[in-house]
């Protein structure tokens, strides 16, 4: 089942579905009937980063959130091809690759 | 300088490229100290978002200001900054209406009201193909940052790069998915995809008052990560009927909020049962 089909089924009536994953193509058999029948609010698009950035920096500064715990790999930029490989193929339990230029 | 260069689908290599230089008085040049690979970079790698000419990748980066254009006022040489991924001019209609992803000026080649497949896109993005402005990205030793008074933010000296790097994209991106749902407190939030953006949305859901956060992913190591760092419940669509499981957790109603943190490419493969 496609992710969006699952999301529309799994959300409650009058609930909200937010789409952050990128959609760069058309979508066949979009279940508009279900979205309408359940009264789902649908929001999507590029994040308006500038509306949030100052508030989010403050959260990090005040240690209300930790962001670096998702990093699984730190590599010199010279190993960028390897970084893309393991991230794309989901090898070495890769979640997030940080690259360091000048090394 | 050295940089991560996209050549053709499937080929991103470490190459020598010309150093960036100040082109407009509102630019700065950044010496990049840390940068990350984003899931959306994989849409370029695969060829799904097309790019003909060689291009420096990367829209998640931070660094030290090395050179400053004559009209830049808010940051100076030596400042350490994070740079949000959308390029925004700060003064057009959309920038003035808290809608900078629709900036009318940054993507001067392929901007437009239509939102076509291969033209008339929104604001420019760093390192994200000619369709999004053709700007060089930050997976490089140096990067040119246009409209430098608008987006870059100075970060505290006592924080590591790793602590603040994800303010460039994935944390604000995960945050917006939750902000759009306007939680009042006590909601059940189901997040499909437990990659970097999914993990950030999980964090944002807790901060915004969710009572239960459920991560859904076909890869068990990513669910383990989610459990370890964000204390979420997890569901693997290869092992369980996810829709049924979420209904069982919510008195048969379903989750108050669902987030799609997967997007269009993996749908062709791993999440399809």
XYZ file of C-alpha atoms in Angstrom:
376
model
C 0.000 0.000 0.000
C 1.296 3.478 -0.780
C 2.283 5.604 2.195
C -0.369 8.224 1.553
C -3.105 5.603 1.205
C -2.029 4.221 4.573
C -1.974 7.693 6.126
C -5.480 8.549 4.883
C -6.786 5.254 6.286
C -4.892 5.511 9.564
C -5.888 9.098 10.371
C -9.118 9.644 12.277
C -12.097 11.457 10.801
C -11.477 15.234 10.820
C -7.774 14.614 11.455
C -4.753 16.131 9.718
C -2.280 14.598 7.274
C 0.984 16.521 6.791
C 3.148 15.597 3.820
C 6.854 16.381 4.217
C 8.214 13.692 1.930
C 8.856 15.207 -1.493
C 6.354 14.508 -4.301
C 7.771 15.428 -7.697
C 5.419 13.565 -9.978
C 1.721 12.980 -10.595
C -0.214 10.536 -8.415
C -2.528 7.912 -9.878
C -5.794 6.979 -8.172
C -5.512 9.675 -5.543
C -8.182 8.704 -2.949
C -9.968 12.031 -2.939
C -13.202 10.330 -1.892
C -11.645 9.201 1.390
C -10.055 12.585 2.091
C -13.434 14.258 1.557
C -15.542 11.680 3.384
C -13.317 11.764 6.466
C -12.949 15.558 6.336
C -9.170 15.282 6.394
C -7.087 18.452 6.538
C -4.167 18.071 4.157
C -1.047 20.223 4.427
C 2.182 19.864 2.464
C 5.087 21.632 0.841
C 8.536 23.025 1.521
C 8.983 24.011 5.132
C 8.791 27.775 5.723
C 12.087 27.555 7.602
C 12.412 31.296 8.183
C 9.132 31.322 10.124
C 10.530 28.843 12.641
C 14.296 29.193 12.704
C 14.694 31.651 15.592
C 12.281 29.740 17.808
C 14.009 26.447 16.969
C 17.517 27.796 17.645
C 16.213 28.840 21.059
C 14.886 25.320 21.717
C 18.314 23.879 20.915
C 20.137 26.512 22.973
C 17.900 25.860 25.984
C 18.424 22.114 25.556
C 14.702 21.480 25.079
C 15.623 19.269 22.128
C 18.654 17.242 21.054
C 19.226 16.949 17.316
C 22.618 15.268 16.932
C 21.491 11.903 18.303
C 20.354 10.795 14.838
C 23.861 10.976 13.334
C 25.206 7.527 12.482
C 28.148 8.458 10.237
C 30.666 11.299 10.211
C 32.945 11.182 7.175
C 35.543 13.402 5.539
C 34.022 15.143 2.501
C 36.517 13.185 0.380
C 34.426 10.068 1.143
C 31.206 11.661 -0.068
C 30.495 8.966 -2.680
C 30.606 6.319 0.022
C 28.335 8.475 2.171
C 25.732 8.657 -0.599
C 26.022 4.904 -1.194
C 25.358 3.823 2.369
C 22.588 6.400 2.880
C 20.883 5.541 -0.407
C 21.209 1.765 0.013
C 20.517 1.877 3.763
C 23.698 0.005 4.540
C 25.723 0.053 7.763
C 22.488 0.985 9.603
C 22.866 4.439 8.078
C 20.428 7.124 9.222
C 22.288 10.431 8.836
C 25.650 11.249 7.282
C 27.604 14.356 8.291
C 30.499 15.387 6.056
C 33.575 17.365 7.080
C 35.267 19.435 4.352
C 39.015 19.960 4.453
C 39.710 16.412 5.542
C 38.434 23.871 -3.896
C 37.085 20.384 -3.331
C 33.369 19.589 -3.507
C 30.777 16.828 -3.919
C 29.758 17.093 -7.576
C 26.731 15.542 -9.272
C 27.635 14.434 -12.816
C 24.826 12.148 -13.877
C 22.258 9.882 -12.246
C 24.068 7.574 -9.853
C 27.313 9.561 -9.931
C 28.314 12.012 -7.206
C 32.072 12.328 -6.775
C 34.681 14.332 -4.848
C 36.142 16.759 -7.374
C 37.998 20.018 -7.788
C 35.739 22.946 -8.677
C 36.338 26.695 -9.008
C 36.257 28.638 -5.730
C 33.029 30.604 -5.298
C 33.338 34.390 -5.304
C 31.176 37.316 -4.287
C 28.884 37.995 -7.266
C 26.478 40.467 -5.709
C 27.015 42.957 -2.895
C 24.482 41.042 -0.772
C 26.492 37.763 -0.891
C 28.838 36.207 1.595
C 31.299 33.362 1.073
C 31.228 30.719 3.773
C 34.035 28.336 4.690
C 32.000 25.193 5.307
C 32.754 23.392 8.577
C 29.995 20.754 8.469
C 27.432 19.611 5.926
C 25.012 16.693 5.683
C 23.417 14.486 3.057
C 19.633 14.925 2.916
C 17.066 12.368 1.800
C 16.003 14.838 -0.862
C 19.551 14.766 -2.280
C 18.764 11.162 -3.233
C 16.089 12.411 -5.668
C 18.906 14.113 -7.567
C 21.231 11.111 -7.265
C 18.536 8.845 -8.739
C 17.760 11.237 -11.595
C 14.147 11.776 -10.458
C 14.928 15.502 -10.173
C 16.925 16.026 -13.369
C 20.161 17.980 -13.725
C 22.169 18.240 -16.966
C 25.286 20.204 -15.998
C 27.707 19.209 -13.227
C 26.530 20.724 -9.947
C 27.834 20.999 -6.391
C 25.399 19.194 -4.076
C 24.187 20.098 -0.632
C 21.629 22.268 1.138
C 22.373 21.343 4.749
C 25.514 23.247 5.711
C 27.091 25.673 8.138
C 30.408 27.394 8.493
C 32.462 30.503 9.118
C 31.922 33.712 7.137
C 35.070 34.175 5.049
C 34.239 37.085 2.768
C 31.447 39.661 2.910
C 29.706 41.610 0.154
C 29.671 45.400 0.450
C 25.970 45.685 1.330
C 25.776 42.920 3.947
C 24.946 44.358 7.376
C 23.810 41.558 9.678
C 26.797 39.215 9.571
C 30.534 39.811 9.392
C 33.746 37.985 8.646
C 34.422 35.302 11.263
C 30.789 34.790 12.287
C 29.729 31.172 12.594
C 26.369 30.624 10.918
C 23.812 28.007 9.910
C 22.107 28.595 6.568
C 18.461 27.542 6.007
C 18.052 25.606 2.757
C 15.506 27.811 0.908
C 17.021 30.891 -0.697
C 14.872 33.927 0.081
C 15.298 37.558 -0.982
C 13.477 38.888 2.075
C 11.552 41.662 0.351
C 9.221 40.218 -2.330
C 5.471 39.664 -1.810
C 5.896 36.125 -0.488
C 8.910 36.865 1.718
C 6.895 39.711 3.233
C 3.997 37.325 3.916
C 5.881 34.625 5.852
C 5.930 32.462 2.727
C 9.600 32.432 1.821
C 9.473 28.996 0.088
C 7.622 30.930 -2.635
C 10.209 33.746 -2.906
C 9.736 35.437 -6.281
C 13.318 36.544 -6.815
C 15.775 33.813 -5.838
C 14.860 31.300 -8.573
C 14.984 33.722 -11.458
C 15.371 31.037 -14.142
C 12.542 28.658 -13.329
C 10.151 30.449 -10.983
C 6.474 30.650 -11.807
C 2.892 30.415 -10.606
C 2.129 27.069 -12.280
C 4.182 24.519 -10.327
C 4.737 22.327 -13.396
C 6.729 19.097 -13.289
C 9.811 20.614 -14.913
C 9.318 24.379 -14.769
C 7.647 27.180 -12.828
C 8.896 26.073 -9.423
C 9.072 28.006 -6.143
C 12.045 29.600 -4.383
C 15.598 28.547 -5.176
C 17.313 25.950 -3.017
C 21.036 25.454 -2.483
C 22.524 22.664 -4.589
C 19.192 21.519 -5.936
C 19.426 21.605 -9.740
C 18.796 24.314 -12.325
C 15.046 23.973 -11.733
C 15.594 25.411 -8.272
C 17.913 28.222 -9.262
C 21.111 26.414 -10.196
C 22.990 27.562 -7.076
C 26.048 25.622 -5.969
C 25.482 23.730 -2.744
C 27.364 23.420 0.503
C 28.871 19.940 0.250
C 32.082 21.784 -0.506
C 34.952 23.618 1.145
C 33.367 26.985 0.340
C 29.912 28.156 -0.726
C 28.401 31.419 -1.921
C 25.389 32.466 0.152
C 23.169 35.063 -1.575
C 20.854 37.465 0.301
C 23.153 36.975 3.277
C 21.238 39.376 5.527
C 18.054 37.317 5.297
C 18.513 33.632 6.146
C 21.852 32.864 7.840
C 21.698 32.724 11.629
C 24.646 33.139 13.987
C 24.992 30.158 16.325
C 26.330 30.146 19.901
C 30.069 29.502 20.264
C 29.541 26.915 22.966
C 27.522 24.582 20.734
C 29.074 22.024 18.417
C 28.367 21.951 14.688
C 26.474 18.711 15.180
C 24.141 20.285 17.752
C 22.969 22.991 15.347
C 23.552 21.650 11.819
C 20.037 20.232 11.407
C 18.490 23.660 11.914
C 19.279 24.129 8.219
C 16.578 21.760 7.004
C 15.428 18.570 8.668
C 14.452 19.950 12.085
C 12.419 22.876 10.677
C 10.999 20.478 8.070
C 9.901 17.923 10.667
C 8.665 20.797 12.829
C 6.472 22.244 10.094
C 4.727 18.884 9.574
C 3.637 19.045 13.213
C 3.051 22.812 13.316
C 0.633 22.506 10.398
C -1.493 20.091 12.465
C -1.799 22.667 15.293
C -1.718 20.233 18.226
C -3.687 21.273 21.302
C -2.109 18.619 23.549
C -2.830 14.915 23.987
C -2.855 13.932 20.317
C -1.753 10.604 18.865
C 0.679 11.321 16.032
C 1.649 8.592 13.530
C 4.747 9.331 11.476
C 5.314 7.277 8.330
C 9.016 7.003 7.565
C 11.636 7.007 10.293
C 14.517 8.498 8.370
C 16.072 11.830 9.366
C 12.942 13.942 8.746
C 10.671 11.380 10.397
C 12.940 11.362 13.458
C 12.813 15.164 13.606
C 8.998 15.133 13.271
C 8.890 12.678 16.201
C 10.869 15.151 18.325
C 8.607 18.012 17.226
C 5.465 16.001 18.049
C 6.582 15.484 21.660
C 7.558 19.137 22.102
C 4.162 20.206 20.756
C 2.246 18.120 23.276
C 1.507 14.748 21.658
C 0.506 12.030 24.125
C 1.680 9.199 21.892
C 4.047 9.154 18.931
C 4.135 6.170 16.585
C 6.961 5.587 14.088
C 6.282 3.469 10.999
C 9.133 2.127 8.851
C 9.943 -1.128 7.034
C 13.538 -1.065 8.318
C 13.873 -2.380 11.844
C 17.196 -0.624 12.469
C 15.494 2.701 11.859
C 12.685 1.793 14.244
C 15.291 0.843 16.849
C 16.914 4.243 16.356
C 13.546 5.954 16.794
C 12.894 4.027 20.003
C 16.345 4.793 21.344
C 16.430 8.536 20.692
C 12.745 9.515 20.781
C 10.981 6.928 23.008
C 8.278 6.285 20.392
C 6.094 3.264 19.681
C 7.073 1.512 16.462
C 5.313 -0.413 13.694
C 6.868 -2.268 10.773
C 4.523 -2.526 7.752
C 6.299 -5.721 6.677
C 5.312 -7.367 9.954
C 1.914 -5.947 10.831
C -1.183 -4.295 9.360
C -0.253 -0.730 10.257
C -3.711 0.769 9.743
C -5.336 -1.836 11.969
C -2.638 -1.447 14.617
C -3.077 2.341 14.744
C -6.849 1.958 15.050
C -6.407 -0.516 17.883
C -4.252 2.039 19.703
C -6.894 4.763 19.296
C -10.241 3.202 20.202
C -10.875 2.339 16.558
C -10.779 6.002 15.470
C -7.333 6.365 13.970
C -4.492 8.779 14.737
C -5.258 12.478 15.200
C -2.370 13.342 12.916
C -0.496 11.361 10.271
C 2.767 12.590 8.754
C 4.166 11.336 5.450
C 7.936 11.617 5.852
C 8.630 9.280 2.934
C 7.754 10.932 -0.365
C 7.474 9.717 -3.897
C 10.454 7.545 -4.674
C 10.465 4.864 -1.968
C 6.793 4.250 -2.720
C 7.899 2.400 -5.784
C 9.880 -0.015 -3.677
C 10.317 -0.591 0.015
C 7.101 0.617 1.587
C 4.906 -1.253 -0.884
C 3.903 -4.497 0.669
